C-alpha cells in the first residue's frame, strides 16, 4: 500500500469523527423537524376545532338575533321561508336555516321546499325541548343529504313556553375543504361523530371509508375516543400505507355534540421535508470531503511522493546491509527533513553498533564459556566429594590398622590430609559455580548486624554517614550467617557507589507482618511474619525501568570492568532460598531502599548441637538403611557402620529403599544421599519413608546441593552430614540422629 493511499486512509479516518458528529447533528435536526411536524399536526387539529367553536358561537349570536326578528313572528309560511332565504344568502356556511314548531313539524326553511317533515326523532329536537341554550348534533341533513352540524336554538316566550326551534345547518364539508386548502393540501381532515360515522372523509387516495360509512371498530376510532390518548398515533391501511393522526382537544361544544376532529398526514410526507434537508446536508458534506481528499492526494503526490522515494531508496540500502548509505542534501523542512536526518544518524549509529556487537559477541562467548565451566565444576565437585569420602574414610581405616607401623601410619595420615585439602578445593569450586549449600542457623539478626558494623563502616568510607536502627526483641530466624553477611556487604557497596559525593546510609532491622497486598519484586504476595533488614541510601536512585531489572543476572548500570551484575541477583537468590522475599523502592534523585524479609521461626530455637568432634560417639546396635547411588561410597559407609556395631541394609536408589521399608519393620534410621539419579532425591525419599514409618529417624549426606536441604513435613529434625566426612563425624551424627526424640 503506497504512502499516498495510507495518507488518504488516515485523512478519512480523521474525518470519521467529525463526519460522525455532523451526521449525528443532521439526525438530531431531522428528529427535530419530525417533532416539529408532529407538533404542527396537533396544532392544526386544535386550530380547526377552535375555528369550529368560533363558528358555533357566531351561529348562536345569529340565533339570538333571529329569535327577536318580527319576520319570524308570523304564521305566514311563505313569508317566513323568504326571510330565512335572504338570511342564508348572507351566511353561505349554512346549507339551510329553518324553524320547527313545538310539535316537531317543519314550519319554514330557507330552501323554500315547502315540504312537510317530522323532526321529532332528531336528537337535537329532543334536547331543545328541555334546553334553554344552543343544542348541537352532527348529522346528514334530510333536505340536502349533506353532512352538517345542526345548531338548534329553542325560542321561548317570556313565560318560558316554547314558541319554535330555530335550526341552522352548518356545512361541515365546506368547513373541512376550507381548512384542507389552508393547510396547503399537505394534511387530511377527518370529521367523525360519536358513533364512528364518517361525516367528512379525507380527499387523499389513501382513505377508503366513504362519507356515511363507519369506522367504529377501527384502531383509529379507538384512538380518537380514548379518554387518555397519546398525542399521535400511526395507522397502517391494507395497502401498507402509514398515516399519522392527531385528534383535536375537545371543547365543551364539540364534546356535547359528539364530534371528533382528526388531522392526519402520510408518514412519508411527514418525514419527506426532514429527509430532504438531511440529504442536502449530506450532499454538502460529501462534496466537501471529496474536495478535501482530492487536495490531500495532490499534496501527497507533489510534495511528499518525491521525498518519500528518497527515503525508500535509503531504507532499501539499509535493508541490504549497506550502512554507508546516506541521503544527500538538500533536505526538505518539516517532518520529512527531520526523518531524513534521523535516518542518516541511524545509519551512523548502526555502523557503530555493528562494531560494538562484534565486541559484545566476543564477551558473550567468554561469558558462556564461564557459565559452562561453572556447570562443569559443580558436577565435578559432587563426584569428587564422593571419591574423597572413600579416600578419607579408608585412609582413617588404614591409620587404625597400621598403628604399629609409624611410617605406614604417617603415609595414611598424609592421604587423609590430602583428602581434606581436596575437600577445601571442592568448596572453592562450588563457590565459583555459585552452588555452595546454605548452612542456615537459628540466629538473632540484630546481633549479626552489630558484629558487622565495623566492617560495613570501613567499606563505606568517611564521606558516607552510616547509622543503624535495630529494634529490640527481634524474632529469631533461620539464616546462613555467612551468606547474610555477604548479602549485606553487597547492598552496602552498591549504596556506596550511588553516593559518589557522600550522603547518608541507614541499616534497619525490625519485626514486620506482611499481608496479601505486600508484594515482592516479582509482584507475588507472601503474607506472614518476617524479620526485615533494610538498607536505605540517599544516593542517585534508579529509574523505574532500571529498578525493574535490578535483580536480573548480569544486569548492571556500572561501567565495564566495575561490576558483574551478579550482586543483587545473588542477594535475591539467597533470600528466596531462605524462604523470604525482597522489595525495592527507588526514585531518581531520591535514593534507594532494598528490604530483605526473613521468615520468623515458628518454634523457639533448640539448643545448638555440639560439634561432631566434641560428641561422644559410642557404638550402636540399631538397624540402619543406607541409600547411596555411588557404589564405592555405599560400600565404604556399609563397612564403617558395621565396624561401629550397627546392622546395615544398603540400597542404591529411593524406590528400592521404599520397597524394603514396606516389607521390614526393624529399621531405625534412614541414611540417604541428597542427590541421586532415578527421579527421587533424598528429601522426597525421606518424606515418603516417614509416611510409611512415622518413628523413622533420618540423616542426610551430600557432596553438594544446589538448593538447601529443606526438611519435608513429618520428617522432624533431620540432620545433614557433608561429604567428605571422617568416621568420628559419621558416628557422632548417627548417635545424635538416633537420640532425637520422636515427634
XYZ file of C-alpha atoms in Angstrom:
743
model
C 0.000 0.000 0.000
C 1.508 3.338 -1.049
C 2.108 6.225 1.315
C -0.434 8.344 -0.512
C -3.055 5.672 -0.037
C -2.118 5.391 3.632
C -2.315 9.162 3.961
C -5.752 9.181 2.394
C -6.862 6.420 4.734
C -5.514 8.439 7.644
C -7.381 11.533 6.467
C -10.549 9.510 6.020
C -10.111 8.027 9.487
C -9.547 11.505 10.903
C -12.709 12.694 9.164
C -14.811 9.898 10.572
C -15.184 11.529 13.961
C -16.263 14.976 12.724
C -18.347 13.316 9.995
C -19.996 11.212 12.654
C -20.660 14.284 14.764
C -22.063 16.144 11.765
C -24.183 13.128 10.858
C -25.408 12.939 14.430
C -26.267 16.613 14.269
C -28.092 16.062 10.990
C -30.045 13.213 12.528
C -30.892 15.389 15.512
C -32.095 18.118 13.152
C -34.137 15.541 11.273
C -35.641 14.336 14.522
C -36.377 17.934 15.479
C -38.034 18.547 12.109
C -40.190 15.457 12.518
C -41.159 16.501 16.046
C -41.984 19.975 14.750
C -44.142 18.454 12.002
C -45.979 16.337 14.560
C -46.471 19.367 16.777
C -47.789 21.281 13.770
C -50.157 18.393 13.069
C -51.631 18.638 16.568
C -51.753 22.421 16.336
C -53.661 22.183 13.055
C -56.262 19.918 14.631
C -56.652 22.239 17.617
C -56.859 25.250 15.279
C -59.691 23.623 13.277
C -61.544 22.836 16.494
C -61.053 26.411 17.690
C -62.393 27.748 14.384
C -65.425 25.477 14.667
C -66.064 26.799 18.178
C -65.994 30.332 16.791
C -68.425 29.325 14.055
C -70.771 27.825 16.661
C -70.558 30.964 18.767
C -71.271 33.094 15.709
C -74.279 30.924 14.839
C -75.506 31.237 18.407
C -75.356 35.013 18.137
C -77.230 34.757 14.804
C -79.910 32.685 16.529
C -80.253 35.275 19.257
C -80.821 37.962 16.611
C -83.253 35.927 14.510
C -85.271 34.958 17.582
C -86.119 38.620 18.061
C -86.876 39.334 14.367
C -90.519 40.244 13.653
C -90.330 38.421 10.341
C -90.184 35.116 12.179
C -93.044 36.030 14.496
C -95.607 35.050 11.867
C -97.615 32.095 10.777
C -97.152 33.006 7.140
C -95.027 30.082 5.988
C -94.040 31.612 2.640
C -93.046 34.915 4.212
C -91.027 33.105 6.863
C -89.203 30.980 4.250
C -88.448 34.067 2.130
C -86.958 35.821 5.159
C -84.768 32.828 6.046
C -83.668 32.536 2.414
C -82.420 36.097 2.479
C -80.579 35.417 5.752
C -78.976 32.260 4.362
C -77.617 34.199 1.349
C -75.701 36.326 3.866
C -74.345 33.226 5.598
C -73.278 30.734 2.916
C -71.616 28.447 5.513
C -75.094 27.102 6.263
C -76.808 24.630 3.973
C -80.125 25.793 5.331
C -81.870 27.720 8.082
C -85.310 26.633 9.225
C -87.849 26.787 12.035
C -89.543 23.863 13.740
C -92.852 24.002 15.560
C -93.029 22.642 19.112
C -94.806 19.544 17.770
C -91.711 18.658 15.691
C -93.026 19.596 12.282
C -91.068 21.755 9.833
C -92.652 25.203 9.520
C -90.429 27.157 7.121
C -86.963 26.844 5.649
C -84.513 28.905 3.655
C -84.604 26.465 0.746
C -88.345 27.184 0.242
C -89.031 23.487 -0.334
C -92.465 23.781 1.240
C -92.014 20.195 2.425
C -93.582 18.659 5.469
C -91.050 16.960 7.746
C -91.492 15.355 11.127
C -88.298 16.044 13.089
C -89.352 14.698 16.423
C -86.872 11.788 16.117
C -83.870 14.120 15.850
C -81.696 14.248 18.951
C -81.243 17.990 18.701
C -85.094 18.432 18.753
C -85.476 16.292 21.843
C -82.726 18.197 23.640
C -84.066 21.567 22.536
C -87.451 20.809 24.118
C -85.846 20.803 27.566
C -82.890 23.107 26.958
C -82.669 26.851 27.115
C -79.372 27.078 25.234
C -77.932 26.018 21.911
C -78.055 22.297 21.104
C -75.626 20.632 18.664
C -75.809 17.421 16.648
C -73.652 16.319 13.683
C -75.910 14.562 11.158
C -76.733 14.258 7.474
C -79.408 16.820 6.528
C -82.770 15.410 5.370
C -83.343 18.240 2.958
C -79.810 18.284 1.446
C -78.297 14.902 2.357
C -75.064 16.694 3.250
C -73.050 16.301 6.469
C -73.894 19.212 8.689
C -73.632 20.304 12.257
C -77.170 21.057 13.357
C -77.163 24.102 15.632
C -80.615 24.329 17.274
C -81.871 27.106 19.493
C -85.229 26.942 21.383
C -87.130 30.240 21.159
C -89.353 30.710 24.192
C -91.945 33.244 25.350
C -91.377 35.485 28.306
C -93.282 32.948 30.355
C -90.900 30.185 29.219
C -93.222 28.416 26.845
C -91.603 27.009 23.668
C -92.629 29.072 20.607
C -90.387 27.428 17.997
C -86.967 25.883 17.439
C -84.593 27.815 15.216
C -82.188 25.499 13.353
C -79.059 26.345 11.309
C -77.302 23.522 9.398
C -73.563 24.302 9.390
C -71.887 22.831 6.286
C -69.121 20.536 7.633
C -67.881 19.533 4.173
C -67.168 23.146 3.104
C -65.677 23.808 6.513
C -63.267 20.853 6.067
C -62.453 21.800 2.463
C -61.565 25.319 3.572
C -59.099 24.065 6.152
C -57.726 21.445 3.795
C -56.827 24.242 1.334
C -55.489 26.391 4.159
C -53.163 23.557 5.134
C -51.875 23.522 1.536
C -53.406 20.094 0.985
C -50.496 18.567 2.944
C -52.791 17.280 5.682
C -56.013 15.302 5.666
C -59.054 16.464 7.654
C -61.417 13.809 9.027
C -64.666 14.517 10.916
C -66.357 11.651 12.746
C -69.386 11.636 15.040
C -69.534 9.909 18.395
C -70.791 6.663 16.821
C -67.897 6.418 14.387
C -69.815 7.622 11.329
C -67.644 9.453 8.818
C -69.072 12.966 8.308
C -66.233 14.340 6.197
C -63.690 11.997 4.631
C -60.138 12.915 3.564
C -59.742 13.617 -0.122
C -56.459 11.699 -0.389
C -56.156 8.405 -2.235
C -55.140 6.562 0.909
C -58.601 6.803 2.544
C -61.088 4.007 1.779
C -64.121 4.598 4.039
C -66.734 6.793 2.282
C -68.797 9.560 3.795
C -71.563 7.951 5.806
C -69.512 4.830 6.404
C -68.447 3.740 9.879
C -65.029 3.342 11.459
C -66.488 2.467 14.860
C -64.487 -0.766 15.196
C -61.262 0.593 13.753
C -57.977 1.282 15.506
C -58.245 4.942 14.506
C -61.645 5.431 16.172
C -60.453 3.715 19.354
C -57.553 6.162 19.405
C -59.878 9.147 18.838
C -62.373 8.058 21.513
C -59.768 7.087 24.156
C -60.012 9.397 27.184
C -56.247 9.308 27.924
C -54.844 9.033 24.449
C -51.330 9.734 23.197
C -50.753 12.926 21.196
C -50.203 10.981 17.942
C -50.997 7.606 16.514
C -49.842 5.716 13.441
C -52.379 3.726 11.408
C -51.453 1.427 8.533
C -54.084 0.650 5.904
C -54.487 -2.538 3.915
C -52.179 -1.277 1.168
C -49.349 -0.835 3.651
C -49.571 2.977 3.734
C -48.998 4.520 7.141
C -50.700 7.728 8.323
C -50.011 9.697 11.478
C -53.139 11.147 13.081
C -53.769 13.712 15.773
C -57.115 14.453 17.454
C -58.116 17.968 18.406
C -58.611 18.651 22.075
C -62.368 18.529 22.587
C -64.058 21.790 23.568
C -67.352 21.720 25.533
C -69.246 22.389 22.311
C -67.718 19.552 20.285
C -67.839 17.249 23.285
C -71.568 17.880 23.744
C -72.116 17.364 20.010
C -70.116 14.103 19.989
C -67.841 15.342 17.182
C -64.204 14.232 16.665
C -61.869 16.387 14.559
C -58.817 14.484 13.280
C -55.929 15.806 11.218
C -53.624 13.282 9.582
C -50.724 13.082 7.245
C -48.941 10.258 5.491
C -45.797 9.234 7.350
C -43.765 9.508 4.165
C -44.938 13.072 3.687
C -44.300 13.819 7.365
C -40.604 12.904 7.122
C -40.115 13.965 3.496
C -39.106 17.514 4.333
C -36.775 16.370 7.120
C -35.246 13.737 4.839
C -34.811 16.292 2.088
C -32.862 18.562 4.413
C -30.796 15.615 5.620
C -29.943 14.583 2.069
C -28.989 18.138 1.178
C -26.702 18.413 4.186
C -25.124 15.022 3.489
C -24.548 16.015 -0.126
C -22.752 19.181 1.027
C -20.635 17.142 3.462
C -19.804 14.605 0.759
C -18.714 17.263 -1.713
C -16.572 18.966 0.928
C -14.975 15.616 1.861
C -14.211 14.777 -1.777
C -12.619 18.174 -2.306
C -10.500 17.677 0.809
C -9.417 14.199 -0.282
C -8.517 15.496 -3.746
C -6.430 18.271 -2.189
C -4.653 15.761 0.078
C -3.985 13.454 -2.878
C -2.465 16.269 -4.922
C -0.395 17.441 -1.941
C 0.831 13.912 -1.269
C 1.746 13.430 -4.921
C 3.516 16.753 -5.421
C 5.078 17.451 -2.024
C 5.506 14.055 -0.386
C 5.925 11.476 -3.128
C 9.400 12.520 -4.320
C 10.812 12.881 -0.821
C 9.321 9.568 0.246
C 11.025 7.991 -2.760
C 14.385 9.208 -1.421
C 13.541 7.758 1.980
C 12.515 4.442 0.424
C 15.786 4.225 -1.527
C 17.742 4.812 1.670
C 15.691 2.214 3.546
C 16.312 -0.397 0.850
C 20.066 0.173 1.059
C 19.987 -0.187 4.810
C 17.875 -3.339 4.443
C 20.582 -4.827 2.226
C 23.142 -4.105 4.953
C 24.777 -1.088 3.315
C 25.362 1.015 6.431
C 27.440 3.523 4.454
C 24.329 4.741 2.578
C 23.236 8.340 3.220
C 20.522 10.677 1.916
C 22.406 13.584 0.351
C 21.298 17.186 0.993
C 19.307 19.289 0.481
C 16.736 18.006 2.940
C 13.226 19.481 2.978
C 11.919 21.224 6.059
C 9.430 19.726 8.476
C 8.990 16.122 9.481
C 10.328 14.592 6.247
C 13.563 16.537 6.535
C 13.833 15.527 10.170
C 13.203 11.911 9.187
C 15.990 12.055 6.592
C 18.394 13.441 9.176
C 17.292 10.788 11.642
C 17.777 8.048 9.061
C 21.306 9.283 8.306
C 22.073 9.420 12.032
C 20.633 5.923 12.396
C 22.959 4.627 9.700
C 25.922 6.144 11.558
C 24.707 4.647 14.821
C 24.216 1.241 13.205
C 27.791 1.291 11.953
C 28.979 1.981 15.461
C 26.674 -0.671 16.914
C 27.926 -3.246 14.439
C 31.416 -2.805 15.822
C 30.072 -2.861 19.372
C 28.088 -6.041 18.666
C 31.205 -7.794 17.396
C 32.943 -6.895 20.658
C 29.892 -7.940 22.654
C 29.742 -11.296 20.863
C 33.272 -11.945 21.929
C 32.439 -11.084 25.532
C 29.253 -13.147 25.397
C 31.175 -16.125 24.110
C 33.540 -15.778 27.042
C 30.606 -15.463 29.448
C 29.031 -18.608 28.043
C 32.311 -20.437 28.470
C 32.428 -19.333 32.102
C 28.844 -20.440 32.648
C 29.583 -23.819 31.087
C 32.673 -24.095 33.276
C 30.534 -23.334 36.309
C 28.145 -26.162 35.413
C 31.079 -28.475 34.857
C 32.805 -27.606 38.140
C 29.582 -28.152 40.073
C 29.227 -31.652 38.687
C 32.908 -32.425 39.147
C 32.754 -31.226 42.762
C 29.853 -33.573 43.518
C 31.620 -36.619 42.113
C 34.942 -35.550 43.631
C 33.392 -35.333 47.102
C 32.147 -38.907 46.728
C 35.681 -40.013 45.881
C 37.160 -38.008 48.744
C 34.703 -39.624 51.141
C 36.066 -43.050 50.224
C 39.677 -41.851 50.273
C 39.367 -40.064 53.616
C 37.469 -42.922 55.244
C 39.823 -45.615 54.017
C 42.872 -43.553 54.994
C 41.489 -43.401 58.531
C 40.868 -47.133 58.478
C 44.429 -47.761 57.300
C 45.792 -45.495 60.004
C 43.946 -47.506 62.643
C 45.138 -50.809 61.192
C 48.753 -49.573 60.915
C 49.026 -48.280 64.447
C 52.211 -50.331 64.977
C 53.937 -49.132 61.809
C 54.754 -45.466 62.188
C 55.914 -44.976 58.615
C 52.817 -46.515 57.044
C 50.620 -44.762 59.604
C 52.261 -41.457 58.560
C 51.549 -42.271 54.915
C 47.896 -42.971 55.761
C 47.764 -39.646 57.613
C 49.203 -37.854 54.578
C 46.465 -39.434 52.440
C 43.828 -38.149 54.866
C 45.382 -34.674 54.860
C 45.452 -34.623 51.061
C 41.786 -35.684 51.022
C 40.863 -32.817 53.364
C 42.734 -30.399 51.112
C 40.771 -31.836 48.188
C 37.613 -31.114 50.167
C 38.697 -27.499 50.514
C 39.277 -27.398 46.768
C 35.753 -28.680 46.039
C 34.302 -25.997 48.294
C 36.180 -23.410 46.236
C 34.838 -24.936 43.030
C 31.291 -24.841 44.387
C 31.715 -21.209 45.397
C 32.890 -20.390 41.894
C 29.875 -22.186 40.420
C 27.504 -20.471 42.938
C 26.214 -23.873 44.065
C 27.521 -23.978 47.608
C 24.864 -25.248 50.033
C 23.346 -22.894 52.570
C 24.102 -23.585 56.225
C 21.146 -21.995 57.995
C 21.331 -21.389 61.729
C 18.795 -20.055 64.189
C 20.226 -16.580 64.805
C 19.393 -13.151 66.135
C 19.891 -10.889 63.109
C 20.417 -7.833 65.318
C 23.458 -9.477 66.885
C 24.881 -10.307 63.473
C 24.426 -6.696 62.311
C 26.165 -5.383 65.411
C 29.127 -7.687 64.646
C 29.263 -6.342 61.080
C 29.160 -2.608 61.989
C 32.943 -2.025 61.839
C 33.265 -3.888 58.505
C 30.359 -2.016 56.923
C 31.586 1.399 58.103
C 35.072 0.734 56.724
C 33.547 -0.389 53.396
C 31.582 2.866 53.042
C 34.376 5.324 53.685
C 34.331 8.551 55.669
C 32.291 10.514 53.103
C 29.150 8.461 53.859
C 27.271 8.837 57.141
C 26.173 5.409 58.352
C 23.550 4.722 61.022
C 21.927 1.573 62.395
C 18.321 1.275 63.596
C 17.840 -2.115 65.249
C 14.637 -2.902 67.125
C 14.819 -4.747 70.400
C 13.402 -8.265 70.757
C 13.722 -9.224 67.119
C 12.193 -12.565 66.227
C 14.571 -15.445 65.632
C 15.136 -16.562 62.040
C 16.902 -19.452 60.338
C 19.559 -17.893 58.079
C 23.029 -18.761 56.827
C 25.130 -16.152 58.704
C 27.888 -16.118 56.116
C 25.503 -15.581 53.218
C 23.680 -12.892 55.234
C 26.936 -11.041 55.737
C 27.765 -11.331 52.021
C 24.316 -10.050 51.035
C 24.551 -7.022 53.372
C 28.027 -6.225 52.135
C 26.770 -6.333 48.522
C 23.939 -3.926 49.339
C 26.217 -1.530 51.233
C 28.761 -1.477 48.407
C 26.015 -0.773 45.851
C 24.789 2.083 48.058
C 28.334 3.444 48.321
C 28.603 3.538 44.518
C 25.316 5.501 44.427
C 26.811 8.091 46.846
C 29.902 9.405 44.996
C 29.609 12.794 46.678
C 28.653 11.485 50.098
C 25.328 11.093 51.774
C 23.553 9.002 54.351
C 23.041 5.246 54.611
C 20.775 3.521 57.135
C 20.750 -0.149 58.057
C 17.476 -1.118 59.739
C 16.140 -4.324 61.293
C 12.662 -4.802 62.739
C 9.776 -7.257 63.042
C 7.011 -6.919 60.476
C 3.876 -8.764 59.362
C 3.051 -8.763 55.650
C -0.399 -9.144 54.111
C -1.778 -10.062 50.709
C -1.172 -6.524 49.416
C 2.578 -6.642 50.209
C 4.355 -7.894 47.088
C 7.936 -8.888 46.363
C 9.910 -7.628 43.369
C 8.177 -10.215 41.169
C 4.711 -8.981 42.165
C 3.900 -12.054 44.288
C 2.170 -11.796 47.695
C 3.859 -13.726 50.525
C 1.921 -12.930 53.708
C 3.364 -13.867 57.101
C 5.649 -12.749 59.921
C 9.168 -11.689 58.973
C 12.295 -10.013 60.270
C 13.047 -7.169 57.867
C 16.573 -5.996 57.124
C 16.616 -2.775 55.096
C 19.471 -0.819 53.530
C 18.413 2.740 52.613
C 20.562 5.391 50.962
C 20.137 8.981 49.814
C 22.011 8.414 46.561
C 21.246 8.944 42.900
C 18.418 6.399 42.794
C 17.178 4.442 39.791
C 14.536 4.938 37.144
C 11.534 2.598 37.107
C 12.946 0.718 34.098
C 16.321 0.148 35.761
C 14.723 -0.823 39.093
C 12.524 -3.399 37.356
C 15.664 -5.147 36.036
C 17.959 -4.613 39.009
C 17.760 -8.243 40.182
C 18.364 -9.774 36.752
C 21.655 -11.677 36.497
C 24.368 -9.763 34.633
C 22.320 -6.559 34.511
C 24.361 -3.572 35.642
C 24.471 0.169 35.043
C 28.116 0.420 36.043
C 30.929 0.935 33.607
C 32.612 -2.059 32.020
C 35.006 -3.642 34.495
C 33.367 -2.059 37.554
C 30.528 -4.512 38.095
C 29.410 -8.003 37.097
C 25.682 -7.558 37.571
C 25.585 -10.565 39.934
C 25.461 -8.814 43.314
C 21.747 -8.171 43.611
C 20.818 -11.418 41.829
C 22.882 -13.382 44.409
C 21.172 -11.438 47.200
C 17.756 -12.232 45.738
C 18.592 -15.923 45.312
C 19.902 -16.204 48.890
C 16.794 -14.576 50.378
C 14.399 -16.691 48.320
C 16.341 -19.873 49.213
C 15.944 -18.863 52.841
C 12.144 -18.716 52.358
C 11.963 -14.923 52.330
C 11.288 -12.157 49.842
C 12.823 -8.921 48.568
C 11.319 -5.491 47.982
C 12.880 -2.418 46.374
C 11.914 1.238 46.191
C 13.931 3.724 44.189
C 13.433 7.076 42.512
C 15.938 9.173 40.572
C 17.401 11.819 42.842
C 15.750 10.406 45.979
C 17.846 7.338 46.746
C 17.008 3.655 47.053
C 15.760 1.234 49.696
C 16.248 -2.553 49.485
C 14.350 -4.605 52.058
C 15.094 -8.261 52.826
C 12.435 -10.276 54.674
C 13.412 -13.478 56.516
C 10.642 -15.761 57.887
C 10.077 -15.823 61.619
C 10.819 -19.157 63.271
C 7.576 -20.946 64.064
C 9.041 -22.524 67.233
C 11.744 -21.328 69.639
C 15.202 -22.481 68.528
C 16.582 -25.611 70.064
C 19.907 -25.543 71.803
C 22.756 -25.714 69.337
C 24.098 -29.195 68.873
C 27.686 -29.790 69.819
C 30.178 -30.174 67.023
C 30.587 -33.730 65.887
C 34.128 -33.970 67.159
C 33.048 -32.942 70.685
C 30.233 -35.518 70.990
C 30.916 -38.862 72.459
C 30.001 -41.428 69.871
C 29.554 -44.843 71.380
C 28.998 -47.784 69.109
C 25.420 -48.705 68.289
C 23.376 -51.772 67.581
C 20.401 -50.323 65.632
C 19.452 -51.210 62.069
C 20.322 -48.540 59.505
C 19.050 -48.336 55.911
C 21.802 -46.816 53.716
C 20.710 -45.320 50.360
C 23.646 -44.225 48.166
C 23.946 -44.345 44.373
C 27.777 -44.396 44.302
C 28.952 -47.992 44.723
C 32.291 -47.115 46.352
C 30.725 -44.694 48.840
C 27.944 -47.166 49.644
C 30.462 -49.947 50.289
C 32.602 -47.659 52.454
C 29.663 -46.459 54.549
C 28.376 -50.013 54.934
C 31.754 -51.201 56.234
C 32.129 -48.242 58.605
C 28.667 -48.727 60.073
C 29.264 -52.427 60.587
C 32.557 -51.575 62.275
C 30.612 -49.291 64.631
C 28.321 -52.205 65.537
C 25.223 -51.270 63.516
C 23.146 -53.642 61.416
C 23.219 -52.307 57.846
C 20.899 -52.689 54.861
C 22.091 -50.893 51.672
C 20.163 -49.821 48.585
C 21.254 -47.788 45.538
C 18.104 -45.710 44.944
C 14.943 -44.400 46.553
C 12.320 -46.776 45.038
C 14.297 -49.824 46.153
C 14.560 -48.377 49.661
C 10.806 -47.755 49.820
C 10.099 -51.338 48.732
C 12.263 -52.537 51.611
C 10.544 -50.252 54.128
C 7.181 -51.689 53.111
C 8.429 -55.190 53.991
C 10.677 -54.936 57.080
C 9.796 -53.420 60.417
C 13.121 -53.323 62.314
C 14.758 -50.287 60.614
C 15.618 -47.424 62.992
C 17.296 -44.809 60.764
C 17.392 -43.840 57.091
C 20.873 -42.654 55.995
C 20.419 -41.257 52.463
C 22.302 -39.202 49.920
C 20.554 -35.974 48.882
C 21.210 -36.022 45.130
C 20.533 -39.353 43.440
C 19.586 -40.438 39.914
C 16.255 -42.016 39.047
C 13.962 -39.056 39.715
C 13.796 -39.381 43.537
C 16.140 -37.244 45.646
C 16.833 -37.768 49.330
C 14.250 -35.300 50.738
C 11.414 -36.930 48.748
C 12.579 -40.373 49.845
C 12.616 -39.166 53.466
C 9.090 -37.755 53.147
C 7.640 -40.994 51.795
C 9.681 -43.123 54.210
C 8.487 -41.254 57.308
C 4.951 -41.513 55.976
C 5.389 -45.294 55.947
C 7.308 -45.328 59.269
C 6.287 -42.334 61.446
C 9.006 -43.048 64.031
C 11.831 -43.422 61.485
C 14.896 -41.185 62.059
C 16.602 -39.539 59.059
C 20.220 -38.500 58.393
C 21.135 -36.855 55.060
C 24.546 -36.812 53.396
C 25.627 -34.756 50.376
C 28.642 -33.776 48.342
C 26.782 -30.571 47.436
C 23.241 -29.364 46.931
C 22.303 -26.609 44.577
C 19.411 -25.737 46.915
C 19.478 -26.028 50.717
C 18.146 -29.277 52.170
C 14.672 -28.441 53.418
C 13.246 -30.912 55.871
C 9.966 -32.275 54.464
C 6.823 -32.152 56.583
C 6.687 -35.062 59.018
C 10.441 -35.826 58.881
C 11.264 -33.977 62.082
C 14.720 -32.600 62.900
C 16.676 -34.249 60.104
C 20.433 -33.609 60.027
C 22.903 -33.493 57.153
C 26.442 -34.869 57.079
C 28.637 -33.160 54.488
C 30.942 -35.171 52.260
C 33.753 -35.963 52.711
C 33.395 -36.931 56.367
C 35.529 -38.735 58.940
C 34.492 -41.798 60.883
C 34.041 -39.826 64.079
C 31.771 -37.340 62.276
C 29.690 -40.240 60.973
C 29.471 -41.889 64.381
C 28.576 -38.652 66.168
C 25.898 -37.659 63.686
C 24.379 -41.150 63.809
C 24.101 -41.093 67.579
C 22.711 -37.550 67.524
C 20.088 -38.519 64.963
C 19.124 -41.719 66.762
C 18.919 -39.888 70.095
C 16.473 -37.291 68.804
C 13.067 -37.790 70.448
C 10.316 -38.845 68.088
C 7.609 -36.286 67.380
